[in-house]
Amino acid sequence: MGKQHGRLEIRRIRTSPLLSDYVDFPCSAQVAQVQRITHLKPSGKTRTEVVYLITSLSPKKASAKRLLALNRGHWEIENCLHWVRDVTFAEDASQIRTGSGPQVMATLRNVAISLIRLRLKTPGIARALRDMAARPHLALAMVGL
């Protein structure tokens, strides 16, 4: 159960190693159903979402509780890295589409995000970028120049 950003979220998981025999997926060891029930406090509305997972982790390696934590961790990565790349760096609007260019640019964006988080100790990537755009010496100092 989580309580953040004006909402109450309850997550439930059901797992089964028996159904993996019916799934056409290499190395599947178990399947899971995750149900997320979100109550939005300001509006009073409740939303229910159901997703299904397939994993190569056996029940011995990943209990239902661990699978739920791993699934939650995936969304933390999505929110902390991919969302920043999509929104702050406007990655989806990039005109670089051929050769190794997109991969190189994604790597450079990841390096920039990591440097800002590690060196500046700030979660505010957009603000740090604005500060460095206004004072380029900050960016140079961050990389040791």
PDB file of C-alpha atoms in Angstrom:
ATOM      1  CA  MET A   1       0.000   0.000   0.000  1.00  0.00           C
ATOM      2  CA  GLY A   2       1.331   3.439  -0.874  1.00  0.00           C
ATOM      3  CA  LYS A   3       0.188   6.922   0.016  1.00  0.00           C
ATOM      4  CA  GLN A   4       1.672   9.570  -2.260  1.00  0.00           C
ATOM      5  CA  HIS A   5       0.782  12.537  -4.432  1.00  0.00           C
ATOM      6  CA  GLY A   6      -2.797  12.849  -3.171  1.00  0.00           C
ATOM      7  CA  ARG A   7      -3.674   9.240  -3.795  1.00  0.00           C
ATOM      8  CA  LEU A   8      -3.867   5.957  -1.934  1.00  0.00           C
ATOM      9  CA  GLU A   9      -2.657   2.965  -3.911  1.00  0.00           C
ATOM     10  CA  ILE A  10      -3.146  -0.683  -3.007  1.00  0.00           C
ATOM     11  CA  ARG A  11      -1.272  -3.357  -4.953  1.00  0.00           C
ATOM     12  CA  ARG A  12      -2.175  -7.043  -4.931  1.00  0.00           C
ATOM     13  CA  ILE A  13      -0.436  -9.888  -6.684  1.00  0.00           C
ATOM     14  CA  ARG A  14      -1.379 -13.474  -7.521  1.00  0.00           C
ATOM     15  CA  THR A  15       1.286 -15.783  -8.895  1.00  0.00           C
ATOM     16  CA  SER A  16       1.313 -19.259 -10.378  1.00  0.00           C
ATOM     17  CA  PRO A  17       4.101 -21.464 -11.674  1.00  0.00           C
ATOM     18  CA  LEU A  18       1.466 -23.828 -13.114  1.00  0.00           C
ATOM     19  CA  LEU A  19       0.301 -21.474 -15.855  1.00  0.00           C
ATOM     20  CA  SER A  20       3.792 -21.016 -17.303  1.00  0.00           C
ATOM     21  CA  ASP A  21       3.301 -24.289 -19.232  1.00  0.00           C
ATOM     22  CA  TYR A  22       0.495 -22.611 -21.171  1.00  0.00           C
ATOM     23  CA  VAL A  23       2.439 -19.467 -22.008  1.00  0.00           C
ATOM     24  CA  ASP A  24       4.340 -19.397 -25.298  1.00  0.00           C
ATOM     25  CA  PHE A  25       7.294 -17.550 -23.810  1.00  0.00           C
ATOM     26  CA  PRO A  26      10.839 -18.942 -23.561  1.00  0.00           C
ATOM     27  CA  CYS A  27      12.059 -19.802 -20.062  1.00  0.00           C
ATOM     28  CA  SER A  28       8.860 -18.728 -18.308  1.00  0.00           C
ATOM     29  CA  ALA A  29       8.889 -19.992 -14.737  1.00  0.00           C
ATOM     30  CA  GLN A  30       5.806 -18.257 -13.384  1.00  0.00           C
ATOM     31  CA  VAL A  31       3.103 -15.802 -14.300  1.00  0.00           C
ATOM     32  CA  ALA A  32       1.520 -13.138 -12.146  1.00  0.00           C
ATOM     33  CA  GLN A  33      -1.508 -10.895 -12.057  1.00  0.00           C
ATOM     34  CA  VAL A  34      -0.970  -7.487 -10.452  1.00  0.00           C
ATOM     35  CA  GLN A  35      -3.987  -5.454  -9.443  1.00  0.00           C
ATOM     36  CA  ARG A  36      -3.530  -1.771  -8.629  1.00  0.00           C
ATOM     37  CA  ILE A  37      -6.398   0.009  -6.913  1.00  0.00           C
ATOM     38  CA  THR A  38      -5.881   3.762  -6.760  1.00  0.00           C
ATOM     39  CA  HIS A  39      -8.104   6.101  -4.766  1.00  0.00           C
ATOM     40  CA  LEU A  40      -7.637   9.727  -5.832  1.00  0.00           C
ATOM     41  CA  LYS A  41      -8.250  11.843  -2.737  1.00  0.00           C
ATOM     42  CA  PRO A  42      -9.115  15.192  -4.369  1.00  0.00           C
ATOM     43  CA  SER A  43     -11.802  13.767  -6.663  1.00  0.00           C
ATOM     44  CA  GLY A  44     -12.800  10.761  -4.573  1.00  0.00           C
ATOM     45  CA  LYS A  45     -12.602   8.535  -7.655  1.00  0.00           C
ATOM     46  CA  THR A  46     -11.214   5.012  -7.570  1.00  0.00           C
ATOM     47  CA  ARG A  47      -9.363   3.434 -10.488  1.00  0.00           C
ATOM     48  CA  THR A  48      -8.517  -0.258 -10.854  1.00  0.00           C
ATOM     49  CA  GLU A  49      -5.831  -1.527 -13.202  1.00  0.00           C
ATOM     50  CA  VAL A  50      -4.911  -5.166 -13.815  1.00  0.00           C
ATOM     51  CA  VAL A  51      -1.665  -6.204 -15.520  1.00  0.00           C
ATOM     52  CA  TYR A  52      -0.109  -9.588 -16.174  1.00  0.00           C
ATOM     53  CA  LEU A  53       3.550 -10.511 -15.840  1.00  0.00           C
ATOM     54  CA  ILE A  54       5.658 -13.365 -17.155  1.00  0.00           C
ATOM     55  CA  THR A  55       8.993 -14.044 -15.495  1.00  0.00           C
ATOM     56  CA  SER A  56      11.847 -16.505 -15.781  1.00  0.00           C
ATOM     57  CA  LEU A  57      12.316 -16.296 -11.993  1.00  0.00           C
ATOM     58  CA  SER A  58      11.104 -19.395 -10.213  1.00  0.00           C
ATOM     59  CA  PRO A  59       8.937 -19.111  -7.078  1.00  0.00           C
ATOM     60  CA  LYS A  60      12.050 -20.037  -5.036  1.00  0.00           C
ATOM     61  CA  LYS A  61      14.001 -17.105  -6.512  1.00  0.00           C
ATOM     62  CA  ALA A  62      11.125 -14.635  -6.483  1.00  0.00           C
ATOM     63  CA  SER A  63       8.198 -14.946  -4.120  1.00  0.00           C
ATOM     64  CA  ALA A  64       5.009 -13.034  -4.811  1.00  0.00           C
ATOM     65  CA  LYS A  65       6.194 -10.292  -2.460  1.00  0.00           C
ATOM     66  CA  ARG A  66       9.530  -9.983  -4.293  1.00  0.00           C
ATOM     67  CA  LEU A  67       7.833  -9.930  -7.712  1.00  0.00           C
ATOM     68  CA  LEU A  68       5.631  -7.086  -6.540  1.00  0.00           C
ATOM     69  CA  ALA A  69       8.708  -5.176  -5.322  1.00  0.00           C
ATOM     70  CA  LEU A  70      10.526  -5.826  -8.614  1.00  0.00           C
ATOM     71  CA  ASN A  71       7.519  -4.590 -10.564  1.00  0.00           C
ATOM     72  CA  ARG A  72       7.360  -1.460  -8.418  1.00  0.00           C
ATOM     73  CA  GLY A  73      11.112  -0.950  -8.924  1.00  0.00           C
ATOM     74  CA  HIS A  74      10.602  -1.066 -12.687  1.00  0.00           C
ATOM     75  CA  TRP A  75       8.227   1.889 -12.460  1.00  0.00           C
ATOM     76  CA  GLU A  76      10.692   3.776 -10.290  1.00  0.00           C
ATOM     77  CA  ILE A  77      13.257   3.441 -13.077  1.00  0.00           C
ATOM     78  CA  GLU A  78      10.645   4.442 -15.625  1.00  0.00           C
ATOM     79  CA  ASN A  79       9.737   7.558 -13.651  1.00  0.00           C
ATOM     80  CA  CYS A  80      13.279   8.546 -12.688  1.00  0.00           C
ATOM     81  CA  LEU A  81      15.052   7.979 -15.987  1.00  0.00           C
ATOM     82  CA  HIS A  82      12.796   7.453 -18.980  1.00  0.00           C
ATOM     83  CA  TRP A  83      10.323  10.147 -17.991  1.00  0.00           C
ATOM     84  CA  VAL A  84      13.170  12.653 -17.571  1.00  0.00           C
ATOM     85  CA  ARG A  85      14.558  11.690 -20.982  1.00  0.00           C
ATOM     86  CA  ASP A  86      11.133  11.956 -22.611  1.00  0.00           C
ATOM     87  CA  VAL A  87       9.941  15.174 -20.976  1.00  0.00           C
ATOM     88  CA  THR A  88      12.961  17.208 -19.878  1.00  0.00           C
ATOM     89  CA  PHE A  89      15.207  16.296 -22.799  1.00  0.00           C
ATOM     90  CA  ALA A  90      12.300  15.968 -25.308  1.00  0.00           C
ATOM     91  CA  GLU A  91      13.814  12.714 -26.547  1.00  0.00           C
ATOM     92  CA  ASP A  92      10.703  11.729 -28.511  1.00  0.00           C
ATOM     93  CA  ALA A  93      10.937  14.965 -30.528  1.00  0.00           C
ATOM     94  CA  SER A  94      14.567  14.337 -31.491  1.00  0.00           C
ATOM     95  CA  GLN A  95      15.322  14.522 -35.219  1.00  0.00           C
ATOM     96  CA  ILE A  96      18.243  12.096 -34.865  1.00  0.00           C
ATOM     97  CA  ARG A  97      16.871   8.852 -36.281  1.00  0.00           C
ATOM     98  CA  THR A  98      19.541   7.038 -38.298  1.00  0.00           C
ATOM     99  CA  GLY A  99      22.676   5.041 -37.667  1.00  0.00           C
ATOM    100  CA  SER A 100      24.055   4.947 -34.157  1.00  0.00           C
ATOM    101  CA  GLY A 101      22.989   8.557 -33.507  1.00  0.00           C
ATOM    102  CA  PRO A 102      19.896   7.758 -31.399  1.00  0.00           C
ATOM    103  CA  GLN A 103      21.840   5.337 -29.187  1.00  0.00           C
ATOM    104  CA  VAL A 104      24.718   7.811 -28.747  1.00  0.00           C
ATOM    105  CA  MET A 105      22.322  10.623 -27.816  1.00  0.00           C
ATOM    106  CA  ALA A 106      20.451   8.389 -25.347  1.00  0.00           C
ATOM    107  CA  THR A 107      23.793   7.519 -23.722  1.00  0.00           C
ATOM    108  CA  LEU A 108      24.765  11.195 -23.502  1.00  0.00           C
ATOM    109  CA  ARG A 109      21.408  12.042 -21.922  1.00  0.00           C
ATOM    110  CA  ASN A 110      21.847   9.232 -19.374  1.00  0.00           C
ATOM    111  CA  VAL A 111      25.350  10.495 -18.539  1.00  0.00           C
ATOM    112  CA  ALA A 112      24.038  14.046 -18.095  1.00  0.00           C
ATOM    113  CA  ILE A 113      21.223  12.858 -15.808  1.00  0.00           C
ATOM    114  CA  SER A 114      23.613  10.712 -13.753  1.00  0.00           C
ATOM    115  CA  LEU A 115      26.175  13.518 -13.409  1.00  0.00           C
ATOM    116  CA  ILE A 116      23.519  15.972 -12.281  1.00  0.00           C
ATOM    117  CA  ARG A 117      22.125  13.541  -9.715  1.00  0.00           C
ATOM    118  CA  LEU A 118      25.523  12.391  -8.400  1.00  0.00           C
ATOM    119  CA  ARG A 119      27.507  15.630  -8.484  1.00  0.00           C
ATOM    120  CA  LEU A 120      24.818  18.181  -7.753  1.00  0.00           C
ATOM    121  CA  LYS A 121      22.852  15.908  -5.410  1.00  0.00           C
ATOM    122  CA  THR A 122      19.574  17.195  -6.816  1.00  0.00           C
ATOM    123  CA  PRO A 123      16.548  15.358  -8.154  1.00  0.00           C
ATOM    124  CA  GLY A 124      15.526  18.507 -10.095  1.00  0.00           C
ATOM    125  CA  ILE A 125      17.062  17.795 -13.501  1.00  0.00           C
ATOM    126  CA  ALA A 126      15.100  20.531 -15.322  1.00  0.00           C
ATOM    127  CA  ARG A 127      16.139  23.187 -12.832  1.00  0.00           C
ATOM    128  CA  ALA A 128      19.786  22.084 -12.966  1.00  0.00           C
ATOM    129  CA  LEU A 129      19.708  22.286 -16.770  1.00  0.00           C
ATOM    130  CA  ARG A 130      18.241  25.801 -16.641  1.00  0.00           C
ATOM    131  CA  ASP A 131      20.898  26.868 -14.128  1.00  0.00           C
ATOM    132  CA  MET A 132      23.691  25.472 -16.311  1.00  0.00           C
ATOM    133  CA  ALA A 133      22.228  27.061 -19.449  1.00  0.00           C
ATOM    134  CA  ALA A 134      22.329  30.444 -17.716  1.00  0.00           C
ATOM    135  CA  ARG A 135      25.788  29.805 -16.180  1.00  0.00           C
ATOM    136  CA  PRO A 136      27.771  27.386 -18.408  1.00  0.00           C
ATOM    137  CA  HIS A 137      30.702  27.385 -15.969  1.00  0.00           C
ATOM    138  CA  LEU A 138      28.545  25.227 -13.653  1.00  0.00           C
ATOM    139  CA  ALA A 139      28.377  22.491 -16.293  1.00  0.00           C
ATOM    140  CA  LEU A 140      32.121  22.658 -16.847  1.00  0.00           C
ATOM    141  CA  ALA A 141      32.785  22.483 -13.106  1.00  0.00           C
ATOM    142  CA  MET A 142      30.487  19.467 -12.825  1.00  0.00           C
ATOM    143  CA  VAL A 143      32.716  17.493 -15.204  1.00  0.00           C
ATOM    144  CA  GLY A 144      35.913  18.739 -13.557  1.00  0.00           C
ATOM    145  CA  LEU A 145      36.931  21.500 -16.005  1.00  0.00           C
TER     146      LEU A 145
END
